[in-house]
Amino acid sequence: MLSFSLTKRAQPPKRAQPDTPALFDDPNADPEPEPLPVRAKANKTSEFDHFTATEESERRKAAGDSMAEQGRFGDALSEWLKALQLAPSNPKLYEQRAQVLLELGQSFDAVQEAQKAVNLEPEYVAALFTLGRAQTEIGELELGLRHLNRARELDPTDEDINFELKRVRELVDKARTLGLNGIQVRDSVGSQPLQRQRAEAAALQAKREQLEEQELVQEDMD
């Protein structure tokens, strides 16, 4: 059986009617707003705003990381601060700012930033470590020791944590033995970045080993 469909006959186009106000329209009323495009509607949703804010925060964090690696610490701090304005609950950003502030000798500010990171994530090892270092630098030896001990409990094999913990324990023992406060003890040994402390400790150990070897050689000769 043949089948076919009927098509409607083409109708002539209607003439456009001029816009005329309705009988009871207010001539002073504001015009109806035009509908928003799809993209603009998406921008008005909280989910979309959160998504773009997170992306922008990560972009600025990465830019700050690169600046810090180049030694541009001031620029890095500024970039991380902008990232925090978009993602204020990111503990990594606070911890990184604390590290750089500590290297710049701004220890009190470093304590505040590191404390914010620990408040957000109490078992964040890097933040506990940085907070302990910063507290030690401002003379709060007991607090510094407490946070370094906690960092070591969470990561007992980390060399930097163990090195700093040993150093701070010695400072605490010295303070207790001599009856000095934390600032006096800190000033008596000086304040240096961790990398320099480790380098000097390694050099001292190498010197001791060299002297011990020389003594053994001398004994063999005698």
GROMACS .gro file of C-alpha atoms in nm:
model
  222
    1MET     CA    1   0.000   0.000   0.000
    2LEU     CA    2   0.132   0.337  -0.088
    3SER     CA    3   0.167   0.582   0.193
    4PHE     CA    4   0.243   0.943   0.175
    5SER     CA    5   0.211   1.243   0.399
    6LEU     CA    6   0.027   1.556   0.336
    7THR     CA    7   0.214   1.882   0.361
    8LYS     CA    8   0.044   2.205   0.447
    9ARG     CA    9   0.022   2.460   0.178
   10ALA     CA   10   0.264   2.742   0.235
   11GLN     CA   11   0.097   3.044   0.390
   12PRO     CA   12   0.192   3.397   0.292
   13PRO     CA   13   0.398   3.574   0.558
   14LYS     CA   14   0.205   3.787   0.802
   15ARG     CA   15   0.268   4.155   0.808
   16ALA     CA   16   0.448   4.279   1.116
   17GLN     CA   17   0.214   4.471   1.343
   18PRO     CA   18   0.343   4.789   1.501
   19ASP     CA   19   0.389   4.779   1.876
   20THR     CA   20   0.094   4.948   2.036
   21PRO     CA   21   0.040   4.978   2.408
   22ALA     CA   22  -0.239   4.777   2.558
   23LEU     CA   23  -0.547   4.956   2.672
   24PHE     CA   24  -0.453   4.962   3.041
   25ASP     CA   25  -0.069   4.969   3.014
   26ASP     CA   26   0.112   5.235   3.218
   27PRO     CA   27   0.305   5.452   2.971
   28ASN     CA   28   0.554   5.542   3.251
   29ALA     CA   29   0.630   5.180   3.349
   30ASP     CA   30   0.985   5.045   3.302
   31PRO     CA   31   1.030   4.820   2.999
   32GLU     CA   32   1.041   4.446   3.057
   33PRO     CA   33   1.402   4.323   3.102
   34GLU     CA   34   1.544   4.110   2.823
   35PRO     CA   35   1.595   3.742   2.912
   36LEU     CA   36   1.950   3.654   3.024
   37PRO     CA   37   2.159   3.437   2.793
   38VAL     CA   38   2.239   3.086   2.912
   39ARG     CA   39   2.597   3.173   3.014
   40ALA     CA   40   2.485   3.469   3.222
   41LYS     CA   41   2.231   3.252   3.401
   42ALA     CA   42   2.507   3.002   3.484
   43ASN     CA   43   2.719   3.279   3.631
   44LYS     CA   44   2.444   3.364   3.876
   45THR     CA   45   2.442   3.018   4.037
   46SER     CA   46   2.643   2.955   4.354
   47GLU     CA   47   2.779   2.627   4.213
   48PHE     CA   48   2.926   2.803   3.913
   49ASP     CA   49   3.078   3.079   4.128
   50HIS     CA   50   3.237   2.822   4.362
   51PHE     CA   51   3.377   2.628   4.067
   52THR     CA   52   3.543   2.930   3.906
   53ALA     CA   53   3.670   3.064   4.242
   54THR     CA   54   3.838   2.731   4.316
   55GLU     CA   55   4.000   2.724   3.975
   56GLU     CA   56   4.129   3.080   4.008
   57SER     CA   57   4.260   3.008   4.357
   58GLU     CA   58   4.457   2.708   4.229
   59ARG     CA   59   4.597   2.918   3.944
   60ARG     CA   60   4.717   3.187   4.183
   61LYS     CA   61   4.860   2.927   4.421
   62ALA     CA   62   5.062   2.774   4.136
   63ALA     CA   63   5.187   3.119   4.036
   64GLY     CA   64   5.292   3.187   4.397
   65ASP     CA   65   5.471   2.852   4.416
   66SER     CA   66   5.673   2.942   4.106
   67MET     CA   67   5.761   3.285   4.246
   68ALA     CA   68   5.877   3.137   4.576
   69GLU     CA   69   6.103   2.891   4.393
   70GLN     CA   70   6.260   3.189   4.214
   71GLY     CA   71   6.319   3.367   4.545
   72ARG     CA   72   6.049   3.627   4.478
   73PHE     CA   73   5.906   3.588   4.827
   74GLY     CA   74   5.715   3.916   4.842
   75ASP     CA   75   5.536   3.840   4.515
   76ALA     CA   76   5.464   3.485   4.632
   77LEU     CA   77   5.308   3.609   4.957
   78SER     CA   78   5.088   3.850   4.763
   79GLU     CA   79   4.976   3.584   4.517
   80TRP     CA   80   4.894   3.334   4.792
   81LEU     CA   81   4.695   3.602   4.974
   82LYS     CA   82   4.484   3.655   4.662
   83ALA     CA   83   4.435   3.279   4.642
   84LEU     CA   84   4.321   3.274   5.006
   85GLN     CA   85   4.061   3.541   4.937
   86LEU     CA   86   3.906   3.295   4.692
   87ALA     CA   87   3.962   2.980   4.902
   88PRO     CA   88   3.992   3.084   5.268
   89SER     CA   89   3.972   2.724   5.394
   90ASN     CA   90   4.286   2.599   5.221
   91PRO     CA   91   4.541   2.513   5.497
   92LYS     CA   92   4.823   2.462   5.245
   93LEU     CA   93   4.818   2.830   5.152
   94TYR     CA   94   4.849   2.940   5.515
   95GLU     CA   95   5.135   2.694   5.573
   96GLN     CA   96   5.325   2.812   5.265
   97ARG     CA   97   5.288   3.174   5.371
   98ALA     CA   98   5.417   3.080   5.717
   99GLN     CA   99   5.725   2.913   5.566
  100VAL     CA  100   5.816   3.219   5.362
  101LEU     CA  101   5.747   3.461   5.647
  102LEU     CA  102   5.976   3.251   5.865
  103GLU     CA  103   6.253   3.267   5.606
  104LEU     CA  104   6.208   3.645   5.588
  105GLY     CA  105   6.248   3.672   5.966
  106GLN     CA  106   5.884   3.768   6.027
  107SER     CA  107   5.838   3.501   6.292
  108PHE     CA  108   5.533   3.645   6.470
  109ASP     CA  109   5.341   3.663   6.141
  110ALA     CA  110   5.461   3.312   6.059
  111VAL     CA  111   5.315   3.182   6.388
  112GLN     CA  112   4.977   3.333   6.306
  113GLU     CA  113   4.966   3.186   5.955
  114ALA     CA  114   5.083   2.842   6.066
  115GLN     CA  115   4.830   2.841   6.351
  116LYS     CA  116   4.550   2.908   6.101
  117ALA     CA  117   4.663   2.608   5.898
  118VAL     CA  118   4.667   2.383   6.207
  119ASN     CA  119   4.324   2.510   6.312
  120LEU     CA  120   4.186   2.408   5.974
  121GLU     CA  121   4.365   2.071   5.970
  122PRO     CA  122   4.496   1.964   6.315
  123GLU     CA  123   4.698   1.669   6.180
  124TYR     CA  124   4.864   1.856   5.894
  125VAL     CA  125   5.227   1.755   5.953
  126ALA     CA  126   5.390   2.037   5.754
  127ALA     CA  127   5.183   2.298   5.938
  128LEU     CA  128   5.266   2.149   6.279
  129PHE     CA  129   5.634   2.149   6.186
  130THR     CA  130   5.631   2.508   6.061
  131LEU     CA  131   5.432   2.622   6.365
  132GLY     CA  132   5.683   2.455   6.597
  133ARG     CA  133   5.974   2.624   6.421
  134ALA     CA  134   5.804   2.964   6.425
  135GLN     CA  135   5.716   2.939   6.794
  136THR     CA  136   6.075   2.846   6.872
  137GLU     CA  137   6.194   3.154   6.683
  138ILE     CA  138   5.985   3.387   6.899
  139GLY     CA  139   6.108   3.218   7.217
  140GLU     CA  140   5.804   2.998   7.284
  141LEU     CA  141   6.019   2.689   7.328
  142GLU     CA  142   5.770   2.474   7.516
  143LEU     CA  143   5.495   2.537   7.260
  144GLY     CA  144   5.737   2.480   6.976
  145LEU     CA  145   5.849   2.153   7.130
  146ARG     CA  146   5.489   2.041   7.174
  147HIS     CA  147   5.401   2.094   6.808
  148LEU     CA  148   5.726   1.940   6.684
  149ASN     CA  149   5.659   1.633   6.898
  150ARG     CA  150   5.314   1.607   6.747
  151ALA     CA  151   5.458   1.634   6.396
  152ARG     CA  152   5.703   1.356   6.475
  153GLU     CA  153   5.425   1.134   6.609
  154LEU     CA  154   5.249   1.166   6.275
  155ASP     CA  155   5.565   1.130   6.063
  156PRO     CA  156   5.847   0.971   6.267
  157THR     CA  157   6.087   0.924   5.973
  158ASP     CA  158   6.103   1.283   5.847
  159GLU     CA  159   6.466   1.401   5.875
  160ASP     CA  160   6.386   1.772   5.901
  161ILE     CA  161   6.140   1.713   6.185
  162ASN     CA  162   6.386   1.493   6.376
  163PHE     CA  163   6.669   1.741   6.328
  164GLU     CA  164   6.464   2.038   6.446
  165LEU     CA  165   6.315   1.842   6.734
  166LYS     CA  166   6.662   1.750   6.860
  167ARG     CA  167   6.772   2.114   6.839
  168VAL     CA  168   6.468   2.247   7.025
  169ARG     CA  169   6.499   1.983   7.296
  170GLU     CA  170   6.854   2.101   7.358
  171LEU     CA  171   6.731   2.461   7.382
  172VAL     CA  172   6.460   2.362   7.630
  173ASP     CA  173   6.710   2.170   7.843
  174LYS     CA  174   6.945   2.467   7.838
  175ALA     CA  175   6.666   2.705   7.941
  176ARG     CA  176   6.566   2.481   8.230
  177THR     CA  177   6.924   2.428   8.348
  178LEU     CA  178   7.028   2.793   8.335
  179GLY     CA  179   6.694   2.939   8.439
  180LEU     CA  180   6.667   3.141   8.118
  181ASN     CA  181   6.355   3.225   7.923
  182GLY     CA  182   6.303   3.112   7.566
  183ILE     CA  183   6.411   3.440   7.408
  184GLN     CA  184   6.735   3.450   7.604
  185VAL     CA  185   6.820   3.096   7.498
  186ARG     CA  186   6.727   3.164   7.139
  187ASP     CA  187   6.946   3.475   7.129
  188SER     CA  188   7.237   3.287   7.285
  189VAL     CA  189   7.249   3.040   6.995
  190GLY     CA  190   7.131   3.272   6.720
  191SER     CA  191   6.844   3.238   6.475
  192GLN     CA  192   6.915   3.075   6.140
  193PRO     CA  193   6.711   2.912   5.865
  194LEU     CA  194   6.676   2.536   5.894
  195GLN     CA  195   6.881   2.467   5.581
  196ARG     CA  196   7.179   2.659   5.720
  197GLN     CA  197   7.148   2.487   6.056
  198ARG     CA  198   7.156   2.146   5.889
  199ALA     CA  199   7.452   2.244   5.672
  200GLU     CA  200   7.650   2.367   5.973
  201ALA     CA  201   7.561   2.055   6.171
  202ALA     CA  202   7.675   1.834   5.883
  203ALA     CA  203   8.002   2.028   5.852
  204LEU     CA  204   8.063   1.996   6.225
  205GLN     CA  205   7.998   1.622   6.214
  206ALA     CA  206   8.236   1.582   5.920
  207LYS     CA  207   8.503   1.773   6.112
  208ARG     CA  208   8.459   1.547   6.414
  209GLU     CA  209   8.490   1.236   6.200
  210GLN     CA  210   8.805   1.375   6.039
  211LEU     CA  211   8.961   1.442   6.379
  212GLU     CA  212   8.869   1.094   6.501
  213GLU     CA  213   9.028   0.941   6.191
  214GLN     CA  214   9.346   1.141   6.246
  215GLU     CA  215   9.361   1.022   6.607
  216LEU     CA  216   9.328   0.660   6.495
  217VAL     CA  217   9.606   0.703   6.243
  218GLN     CA  218   9.826   0.860   6.509
  219GLU     CA  219   9.760   0.571   6.747
  220ASP     CA  220   9.858   0.320   6.477
  221MET     CA  221  10.182   0.506   6.414
  222ASP     CA  222  10.267   0.506   6.784
   0.00000   0.00000   0.00000
